[in-house]
Coordinates of C-alpha atoms in Angstrom, one line a residue:
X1 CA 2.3 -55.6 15.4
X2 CA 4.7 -54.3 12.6
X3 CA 2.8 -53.3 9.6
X4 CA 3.8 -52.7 6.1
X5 CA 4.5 -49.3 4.8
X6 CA 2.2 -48.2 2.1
X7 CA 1.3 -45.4 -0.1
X8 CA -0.1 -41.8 1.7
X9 CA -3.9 -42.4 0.9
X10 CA -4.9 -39.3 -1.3
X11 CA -6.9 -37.9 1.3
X12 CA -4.0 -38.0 3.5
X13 CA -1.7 -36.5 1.7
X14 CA -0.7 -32.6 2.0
X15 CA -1.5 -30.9 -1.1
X16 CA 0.7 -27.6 -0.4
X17 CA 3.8 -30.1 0.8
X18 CA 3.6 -31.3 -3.2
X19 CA 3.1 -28.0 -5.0
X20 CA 5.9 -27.3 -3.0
X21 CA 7.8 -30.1 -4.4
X22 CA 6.9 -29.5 -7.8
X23 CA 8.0 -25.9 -7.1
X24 CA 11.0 -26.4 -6.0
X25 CA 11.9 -28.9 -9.1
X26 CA 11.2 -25.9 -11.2
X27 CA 12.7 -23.6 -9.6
X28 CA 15.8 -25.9 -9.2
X29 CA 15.6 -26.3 -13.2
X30 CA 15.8 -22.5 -13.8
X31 CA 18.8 -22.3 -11.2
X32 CA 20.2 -25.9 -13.4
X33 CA 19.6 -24.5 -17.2
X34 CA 22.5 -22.3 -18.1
X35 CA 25.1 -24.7 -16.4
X36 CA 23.4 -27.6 -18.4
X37 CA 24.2 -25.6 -21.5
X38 CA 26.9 -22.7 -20.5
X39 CA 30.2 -23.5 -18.6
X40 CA 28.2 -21.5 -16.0
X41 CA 31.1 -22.4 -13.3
X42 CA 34.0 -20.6 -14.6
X43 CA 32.5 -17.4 -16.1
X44 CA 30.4 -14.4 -15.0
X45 CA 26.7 -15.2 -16.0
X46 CA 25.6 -11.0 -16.0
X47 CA 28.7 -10.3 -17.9
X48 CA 27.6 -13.5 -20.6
X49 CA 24.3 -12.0 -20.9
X50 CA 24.2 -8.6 -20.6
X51 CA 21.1 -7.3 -23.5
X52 CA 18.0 -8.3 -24.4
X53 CA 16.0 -10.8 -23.3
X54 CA 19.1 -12.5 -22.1
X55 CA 19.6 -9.9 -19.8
X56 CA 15.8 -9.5 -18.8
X57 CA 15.5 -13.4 -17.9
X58 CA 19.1 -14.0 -16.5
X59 CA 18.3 -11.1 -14.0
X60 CA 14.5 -12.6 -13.7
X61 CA 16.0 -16.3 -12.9
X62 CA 18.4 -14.8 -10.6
X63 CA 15.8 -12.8 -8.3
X64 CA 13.2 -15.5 -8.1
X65 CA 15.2 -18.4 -8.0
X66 CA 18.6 -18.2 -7.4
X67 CA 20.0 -19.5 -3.9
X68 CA 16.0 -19.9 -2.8
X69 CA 14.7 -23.4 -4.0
X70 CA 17.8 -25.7 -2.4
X71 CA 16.5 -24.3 0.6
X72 CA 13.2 -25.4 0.3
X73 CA 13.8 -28.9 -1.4
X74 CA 16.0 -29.8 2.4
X75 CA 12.9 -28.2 4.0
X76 CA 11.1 -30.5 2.6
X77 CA 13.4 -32.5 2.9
X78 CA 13.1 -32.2 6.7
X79 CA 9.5 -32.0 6.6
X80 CA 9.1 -35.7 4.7
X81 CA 11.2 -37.3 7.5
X82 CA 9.2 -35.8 10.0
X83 CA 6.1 -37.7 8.3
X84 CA 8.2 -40.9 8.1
X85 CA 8.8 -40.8 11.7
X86 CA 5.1 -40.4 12.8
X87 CA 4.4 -43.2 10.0
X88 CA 6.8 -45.7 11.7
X89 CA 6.2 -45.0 14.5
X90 CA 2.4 -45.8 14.2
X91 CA 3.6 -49.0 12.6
X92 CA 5.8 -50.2 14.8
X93 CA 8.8 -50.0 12.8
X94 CA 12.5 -48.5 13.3
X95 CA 12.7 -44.9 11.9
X96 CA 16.3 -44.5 12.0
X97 CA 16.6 -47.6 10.1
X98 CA 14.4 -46.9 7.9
X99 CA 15.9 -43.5 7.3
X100 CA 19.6 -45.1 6.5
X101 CA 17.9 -46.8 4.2
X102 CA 16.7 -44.1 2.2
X103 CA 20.1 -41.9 2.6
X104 CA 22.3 -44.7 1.8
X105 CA 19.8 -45.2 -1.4
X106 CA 19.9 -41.4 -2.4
X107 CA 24.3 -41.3 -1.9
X108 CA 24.2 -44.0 -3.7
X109 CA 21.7 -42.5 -6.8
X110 CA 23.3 -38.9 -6.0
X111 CA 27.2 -40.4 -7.4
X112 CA 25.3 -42.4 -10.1
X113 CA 23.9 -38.9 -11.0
X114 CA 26.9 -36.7 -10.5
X115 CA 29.4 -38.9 -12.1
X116 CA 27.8 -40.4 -14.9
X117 CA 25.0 -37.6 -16.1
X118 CA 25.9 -34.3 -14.8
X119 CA 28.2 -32.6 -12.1
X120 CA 25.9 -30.6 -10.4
X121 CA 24.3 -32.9 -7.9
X122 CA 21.8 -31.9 -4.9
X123 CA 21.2 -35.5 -4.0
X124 CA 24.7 -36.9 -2.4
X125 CA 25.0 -33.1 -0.2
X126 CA 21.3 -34.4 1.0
X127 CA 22.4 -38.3 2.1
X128 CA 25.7 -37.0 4.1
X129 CA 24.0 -34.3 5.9
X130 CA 20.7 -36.0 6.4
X131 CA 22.8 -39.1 8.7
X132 CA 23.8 -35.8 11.2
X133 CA 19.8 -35.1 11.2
X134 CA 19.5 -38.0 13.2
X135 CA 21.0 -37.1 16.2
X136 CA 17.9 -34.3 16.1
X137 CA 14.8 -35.5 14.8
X138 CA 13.8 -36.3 18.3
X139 CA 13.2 -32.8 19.6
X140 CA 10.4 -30.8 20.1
X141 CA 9.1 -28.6 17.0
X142 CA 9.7 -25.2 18.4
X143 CA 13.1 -25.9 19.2
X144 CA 14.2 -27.3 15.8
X145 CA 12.7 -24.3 13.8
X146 CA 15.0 -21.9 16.7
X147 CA 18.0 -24.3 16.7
X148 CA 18.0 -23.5 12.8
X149 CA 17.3 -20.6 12.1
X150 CA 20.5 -19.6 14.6
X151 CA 22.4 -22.1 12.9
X152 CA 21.5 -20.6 9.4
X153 CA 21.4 -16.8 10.4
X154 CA 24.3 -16.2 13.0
X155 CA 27.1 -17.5 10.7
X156 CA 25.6 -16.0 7.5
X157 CA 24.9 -12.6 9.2
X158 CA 28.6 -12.7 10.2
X159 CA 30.1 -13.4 7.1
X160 CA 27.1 -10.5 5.3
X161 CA 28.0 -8.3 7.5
X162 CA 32.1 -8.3 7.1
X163 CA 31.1 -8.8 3.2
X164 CA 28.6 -5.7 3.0
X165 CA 31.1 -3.3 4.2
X166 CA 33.6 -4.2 1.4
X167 CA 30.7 -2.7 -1.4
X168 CA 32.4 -0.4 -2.7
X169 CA 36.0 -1.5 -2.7
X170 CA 36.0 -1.9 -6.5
X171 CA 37.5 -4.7 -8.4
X172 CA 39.1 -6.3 -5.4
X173 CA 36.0 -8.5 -5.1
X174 CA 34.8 -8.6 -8.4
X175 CA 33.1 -11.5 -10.3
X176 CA 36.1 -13.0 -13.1
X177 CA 36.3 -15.4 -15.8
X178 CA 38.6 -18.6 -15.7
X179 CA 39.2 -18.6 -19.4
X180 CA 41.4 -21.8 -18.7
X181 CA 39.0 -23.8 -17.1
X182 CA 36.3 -22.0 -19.3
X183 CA 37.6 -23.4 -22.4
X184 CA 38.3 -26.8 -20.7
X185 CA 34.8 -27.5 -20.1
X186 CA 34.2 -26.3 -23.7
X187 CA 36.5 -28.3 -25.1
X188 CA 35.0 -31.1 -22.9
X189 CA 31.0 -31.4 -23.4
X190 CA 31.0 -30.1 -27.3
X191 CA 33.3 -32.5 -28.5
X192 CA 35.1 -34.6 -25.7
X193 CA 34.5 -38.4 -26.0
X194 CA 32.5 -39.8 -22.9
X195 CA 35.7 -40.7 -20.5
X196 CA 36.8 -37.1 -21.1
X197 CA 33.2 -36.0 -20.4
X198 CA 33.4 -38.1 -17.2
X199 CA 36.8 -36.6 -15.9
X200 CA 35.2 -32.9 -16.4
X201 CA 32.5 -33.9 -15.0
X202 CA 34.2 -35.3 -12.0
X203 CA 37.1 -32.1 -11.9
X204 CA 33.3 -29.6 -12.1
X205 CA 32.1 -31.9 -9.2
X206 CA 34.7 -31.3 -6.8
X207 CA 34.7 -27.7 -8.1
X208 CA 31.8 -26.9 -6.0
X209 CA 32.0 -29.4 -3.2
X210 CA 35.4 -29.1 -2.5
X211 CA 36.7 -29.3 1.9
X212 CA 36.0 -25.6 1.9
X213 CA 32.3 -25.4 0.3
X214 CA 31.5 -28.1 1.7
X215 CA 31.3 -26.3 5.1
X216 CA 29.1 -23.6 3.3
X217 CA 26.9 -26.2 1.6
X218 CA 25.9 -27.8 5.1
X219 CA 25.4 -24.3 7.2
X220 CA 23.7 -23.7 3.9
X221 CA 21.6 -26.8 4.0
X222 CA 21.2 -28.5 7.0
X223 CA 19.2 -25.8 9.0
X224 CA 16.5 -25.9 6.6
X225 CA 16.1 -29.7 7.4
X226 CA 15.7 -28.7 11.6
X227 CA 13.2 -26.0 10.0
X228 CA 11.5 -27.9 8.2
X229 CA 11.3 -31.1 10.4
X230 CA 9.9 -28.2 13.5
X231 CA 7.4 -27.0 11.1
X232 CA 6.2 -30.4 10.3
X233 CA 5.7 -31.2 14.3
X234 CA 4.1 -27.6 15.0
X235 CA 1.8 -28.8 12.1
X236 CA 1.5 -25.0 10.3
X237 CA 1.1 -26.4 7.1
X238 CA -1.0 -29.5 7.7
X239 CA -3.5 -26.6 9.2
X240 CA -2.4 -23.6 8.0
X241 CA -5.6 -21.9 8.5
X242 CA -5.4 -22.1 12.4
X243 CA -2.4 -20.1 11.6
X244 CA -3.9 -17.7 8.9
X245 CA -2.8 -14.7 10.4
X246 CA 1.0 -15.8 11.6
X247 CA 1.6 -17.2 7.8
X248 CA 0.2 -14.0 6.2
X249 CA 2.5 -11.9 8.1
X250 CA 5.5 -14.2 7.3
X251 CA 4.6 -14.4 3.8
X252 CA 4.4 -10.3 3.2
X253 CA 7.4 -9.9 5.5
X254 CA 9.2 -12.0 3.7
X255 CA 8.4 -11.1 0.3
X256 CA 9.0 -7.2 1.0
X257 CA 12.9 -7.9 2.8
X258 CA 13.8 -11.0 0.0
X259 CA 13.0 -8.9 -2.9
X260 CA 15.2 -6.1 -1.1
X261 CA 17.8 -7.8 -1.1
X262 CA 17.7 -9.8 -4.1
X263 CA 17.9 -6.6 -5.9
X264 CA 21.2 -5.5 -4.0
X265 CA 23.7 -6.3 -6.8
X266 CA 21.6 -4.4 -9.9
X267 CA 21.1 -1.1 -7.6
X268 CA 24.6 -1.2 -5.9
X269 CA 27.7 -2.8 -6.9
X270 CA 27.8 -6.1 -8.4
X271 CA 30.4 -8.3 -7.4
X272 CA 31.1 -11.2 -4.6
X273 CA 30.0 -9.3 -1.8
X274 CA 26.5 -8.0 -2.7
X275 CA 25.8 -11.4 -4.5
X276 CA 26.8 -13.6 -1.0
X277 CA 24.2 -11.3 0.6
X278 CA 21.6 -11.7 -2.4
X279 CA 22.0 -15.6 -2.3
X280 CA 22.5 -16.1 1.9
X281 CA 20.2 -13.8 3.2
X282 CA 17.6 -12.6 0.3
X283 CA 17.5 -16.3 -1.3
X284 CA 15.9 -18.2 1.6
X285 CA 13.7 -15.4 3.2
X286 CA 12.4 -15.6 -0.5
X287 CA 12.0 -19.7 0.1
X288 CA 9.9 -18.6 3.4
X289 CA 7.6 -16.8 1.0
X290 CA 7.0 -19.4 -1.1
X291 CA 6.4 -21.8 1.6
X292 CA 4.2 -19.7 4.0
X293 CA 2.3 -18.0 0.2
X294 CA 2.0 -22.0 -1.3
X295 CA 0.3 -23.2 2.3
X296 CA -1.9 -20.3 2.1
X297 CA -2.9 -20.8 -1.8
X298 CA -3.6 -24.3 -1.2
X299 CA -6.4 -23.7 0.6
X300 CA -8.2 -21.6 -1.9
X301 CA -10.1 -23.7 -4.5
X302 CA -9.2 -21.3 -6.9
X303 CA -5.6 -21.1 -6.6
X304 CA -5.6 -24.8 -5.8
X305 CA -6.7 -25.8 -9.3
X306 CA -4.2 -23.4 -10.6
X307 CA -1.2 -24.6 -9.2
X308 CA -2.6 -28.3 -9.7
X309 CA -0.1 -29.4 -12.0
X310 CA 2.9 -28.4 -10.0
X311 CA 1.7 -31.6 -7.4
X312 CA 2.1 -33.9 -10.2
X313 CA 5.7 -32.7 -10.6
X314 CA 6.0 -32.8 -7.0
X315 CA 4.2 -36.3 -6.5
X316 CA 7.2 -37.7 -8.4
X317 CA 9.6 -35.4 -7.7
X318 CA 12.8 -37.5 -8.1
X319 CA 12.1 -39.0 -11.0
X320 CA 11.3 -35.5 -12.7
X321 CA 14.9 -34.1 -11.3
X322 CA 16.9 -36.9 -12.7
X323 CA 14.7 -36.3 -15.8
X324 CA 16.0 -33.0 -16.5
X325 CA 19.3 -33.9 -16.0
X326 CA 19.4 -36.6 -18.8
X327 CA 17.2 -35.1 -21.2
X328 CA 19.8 -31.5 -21.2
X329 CA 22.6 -33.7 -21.2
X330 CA 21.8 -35.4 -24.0
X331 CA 21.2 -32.4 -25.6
X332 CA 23.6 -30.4 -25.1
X333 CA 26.6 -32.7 -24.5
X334 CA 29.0 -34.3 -27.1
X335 CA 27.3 -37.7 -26.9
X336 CA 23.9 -35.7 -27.9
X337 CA 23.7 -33.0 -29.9
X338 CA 26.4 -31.6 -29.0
X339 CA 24.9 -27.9 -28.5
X340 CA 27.5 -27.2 -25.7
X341 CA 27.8 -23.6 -25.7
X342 CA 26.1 -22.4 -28.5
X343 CA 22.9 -21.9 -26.7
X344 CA 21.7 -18.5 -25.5
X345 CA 20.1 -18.0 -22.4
X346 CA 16.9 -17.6 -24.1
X347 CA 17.1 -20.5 -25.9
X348 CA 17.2 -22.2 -22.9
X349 CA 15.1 -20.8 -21.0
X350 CA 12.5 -21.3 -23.4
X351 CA 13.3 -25.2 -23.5
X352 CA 13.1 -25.6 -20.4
X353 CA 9.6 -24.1 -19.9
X354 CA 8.4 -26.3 -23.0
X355 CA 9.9 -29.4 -20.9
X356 CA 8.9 -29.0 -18.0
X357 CA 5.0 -28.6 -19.5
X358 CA 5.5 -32.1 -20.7
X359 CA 7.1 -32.9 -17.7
X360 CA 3.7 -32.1 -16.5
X361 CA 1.9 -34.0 -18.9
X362 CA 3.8 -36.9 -18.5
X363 CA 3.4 -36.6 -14.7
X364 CA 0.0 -36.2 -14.9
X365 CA -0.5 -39.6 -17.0
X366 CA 2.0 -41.6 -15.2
X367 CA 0.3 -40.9 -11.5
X368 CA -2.8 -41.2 -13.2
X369 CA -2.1 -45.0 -13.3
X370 CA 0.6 -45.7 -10.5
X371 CA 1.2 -44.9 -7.1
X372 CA 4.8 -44.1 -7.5
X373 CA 7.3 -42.4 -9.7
X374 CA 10.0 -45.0 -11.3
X375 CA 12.5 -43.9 -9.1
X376 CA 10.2 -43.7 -6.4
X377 CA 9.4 -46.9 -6.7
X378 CA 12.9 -48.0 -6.6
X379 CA 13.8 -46.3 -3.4
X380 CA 10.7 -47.8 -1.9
X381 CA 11.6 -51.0 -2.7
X382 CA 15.0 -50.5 -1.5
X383 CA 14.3 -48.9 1.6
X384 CA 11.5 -51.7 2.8
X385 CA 12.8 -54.7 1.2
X386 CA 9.6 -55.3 0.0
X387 CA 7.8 -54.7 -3.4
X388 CA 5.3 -51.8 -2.9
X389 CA 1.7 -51.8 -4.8
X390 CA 2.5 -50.4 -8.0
X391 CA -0.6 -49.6 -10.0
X392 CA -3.9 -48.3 -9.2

């Protein structure tokens, strides 16, 4: 008999799986900031900020966050499908059309997002690529978490390798300004009315997921999904202490070659080749720390309590990301306050620490009373046709 989808019960649920998504939304943020407030996409960020404590937490952002945490939001991303499937499947219901559901429900949030609040959407790269997933859920775990990590490391070793050679070639490869474009988006979010605001918005869009990226953003992207949908069948972290020993060696492993890297641009050369190789290779194997460290954590009552608050985040993870995205806007943009770049990196990084502590607060009431986000709720709905319990 078909049965109805409802809530994970709270014993069910996997407490590392959302610290990690809480995680990953602040990690996301720190990645997010200066582009919310800077015209990030045109102009050098180490040449923007080069003293003080601009410097000290541009470079600190950079290490142990850049290029690592959209990684692990489409491992999780993998990973939650993975849990739908088993969930249907026990129910009796169709997971593949279940799962259109939900993609068509997150394009159609992700344009809402990227055209109308801010141009630097995860959400619609997530629905396209997660329709090819698909054609994969199906296979076994071992072979997903093989099929990609080839299909992440072969192309991105190839194009390291060609890029690494080139280190010290000088200025041919190195980092410049657009002033043009710079002072477009300037001209844009301080004081450009909301259409023009729209149009740059729409120009900074394409900017970054234009034909070409777009082949980067899914090699980039889609083989965390296969990882994480094979880690979620192998079941590592839904008993990572069977696997104690194979997680603590991934996790110091990873740690010791992620930082090496991630340093490569401030103790060689910076410029586009040692930063492809900080983001490509150093920024996931730093994502496989966090994972492989977070599942380990978890299961310390100690740490657990400590990194409590980041599952409230993570419990209402969509909500919290759009969040973000309006609250900076409305800041910083011309229909705000207008603070469009006038803000210094450590301005911002200091707002966005303060917000995402109410963020936790906020979180922490809200799921105190409700089973569901607000957007959660909504893509519930949408996805089963059918109003889920709401409150507690």
């Amino acid at each position: 008999m078909k049965g109805t989808m409802v809530p994970l019960q709270e014993s069910k649920r996997i407490e590392s799986i959302d610290i990690l998504r809480g995680l990953a939304i602040l990690g996301i943020f720190l990645v997010n900031m200066p582009s919310f407030h800077s015209p990030l996409l045109y102009i050098d960020g180490a040449e923007r900020w080069a003293g003080g404590w601009d410097r000290i937490l541009y470079v600190f952002s950079d290490i142990v966050a850049q290029a690592s945490f959209y990684p692990l939001f489409a491992f999780l991303f993998g990973f939650g499908a993975i849990i739908l499937a088993v969930r249907s499947e026990e129910k009796g219901t169709s997971f593949p059309l279940l799962y259109m559901k939900r993609l068509s429900f997150l394009l159609i949030l992700g344009c809402i997002h990227a055209f109308f609040i801010w141009h630097g959407d995860i959400l619609i790269n997530y629905a396209v690529f997660g329709f090819a997933f698909l054609f994969f859920y199906k296979m076994r775990g071992r072979n997903l978490i093989l099929l990609g990590s080839v299909c992440y490391v072969l192309p991105f070793a190839i194009l390291s390798s060609f890029l690494i050679m080139s280190i010290f070639e000088g200025d041919s490869m190195a980092i410049t300004t657009d002033s043009e474009m710079m002072k477009q988006s300037l001209e844009a979010y301080q004081s450009g009315t909301f259409t023009e605001i729209m149009s740059q918005r729409a120009l900074d869009w394409y900017m970054v997921n234009n034909p070409f990226n777009a082949i980067i953003l899914f090699l980039s992207i889609f083989p965390f999904f296969l990882m994480g949908a094979g880690v979620a069948k192998q079941g590592f972290l839904q008993n990572p202490t069977q696997y104690k020993r194979q997680l603590k060696t991934i996790s110091i492993v990873s740690l010791l070659l992620g930082m090496s890297i991630k340093f490569l641009p401030y103790v060689t050369v910076y410029h586009f080749g040692t930063i492809f190789v900080q983001d490509y290779l150093g920024g996931p194997l730093l994502t496989v720390f966090y994972i492989t460290a977070i599942a380990l954590l978890a299961e310390r009552a100690g740490a657990s309590r400590l990194l409590q608050p980041f599952s409230y985040i993570g419990r209402m993870s969509m909500s919290n990301y759009l969040f973000q995205s309006m609250v900076c806007t409305a800041i910083f943009y011309s229909y705000g306050l207008g603070l469009y770049g006038s803000v210094s990196y450590t301005t911002g990084f200091v707002f966005l620490i303060a917000l995402f502590c109410l963020q936790i607060l906020l979180s922490l009431l809200w799921m105190g009373l409700f089973y569901y986000g607000p957007v959660e709720y909504i893509w519930h709905f949408f996805t089963y046709g059918k109003k889920p319990v709401m409150r507690k």
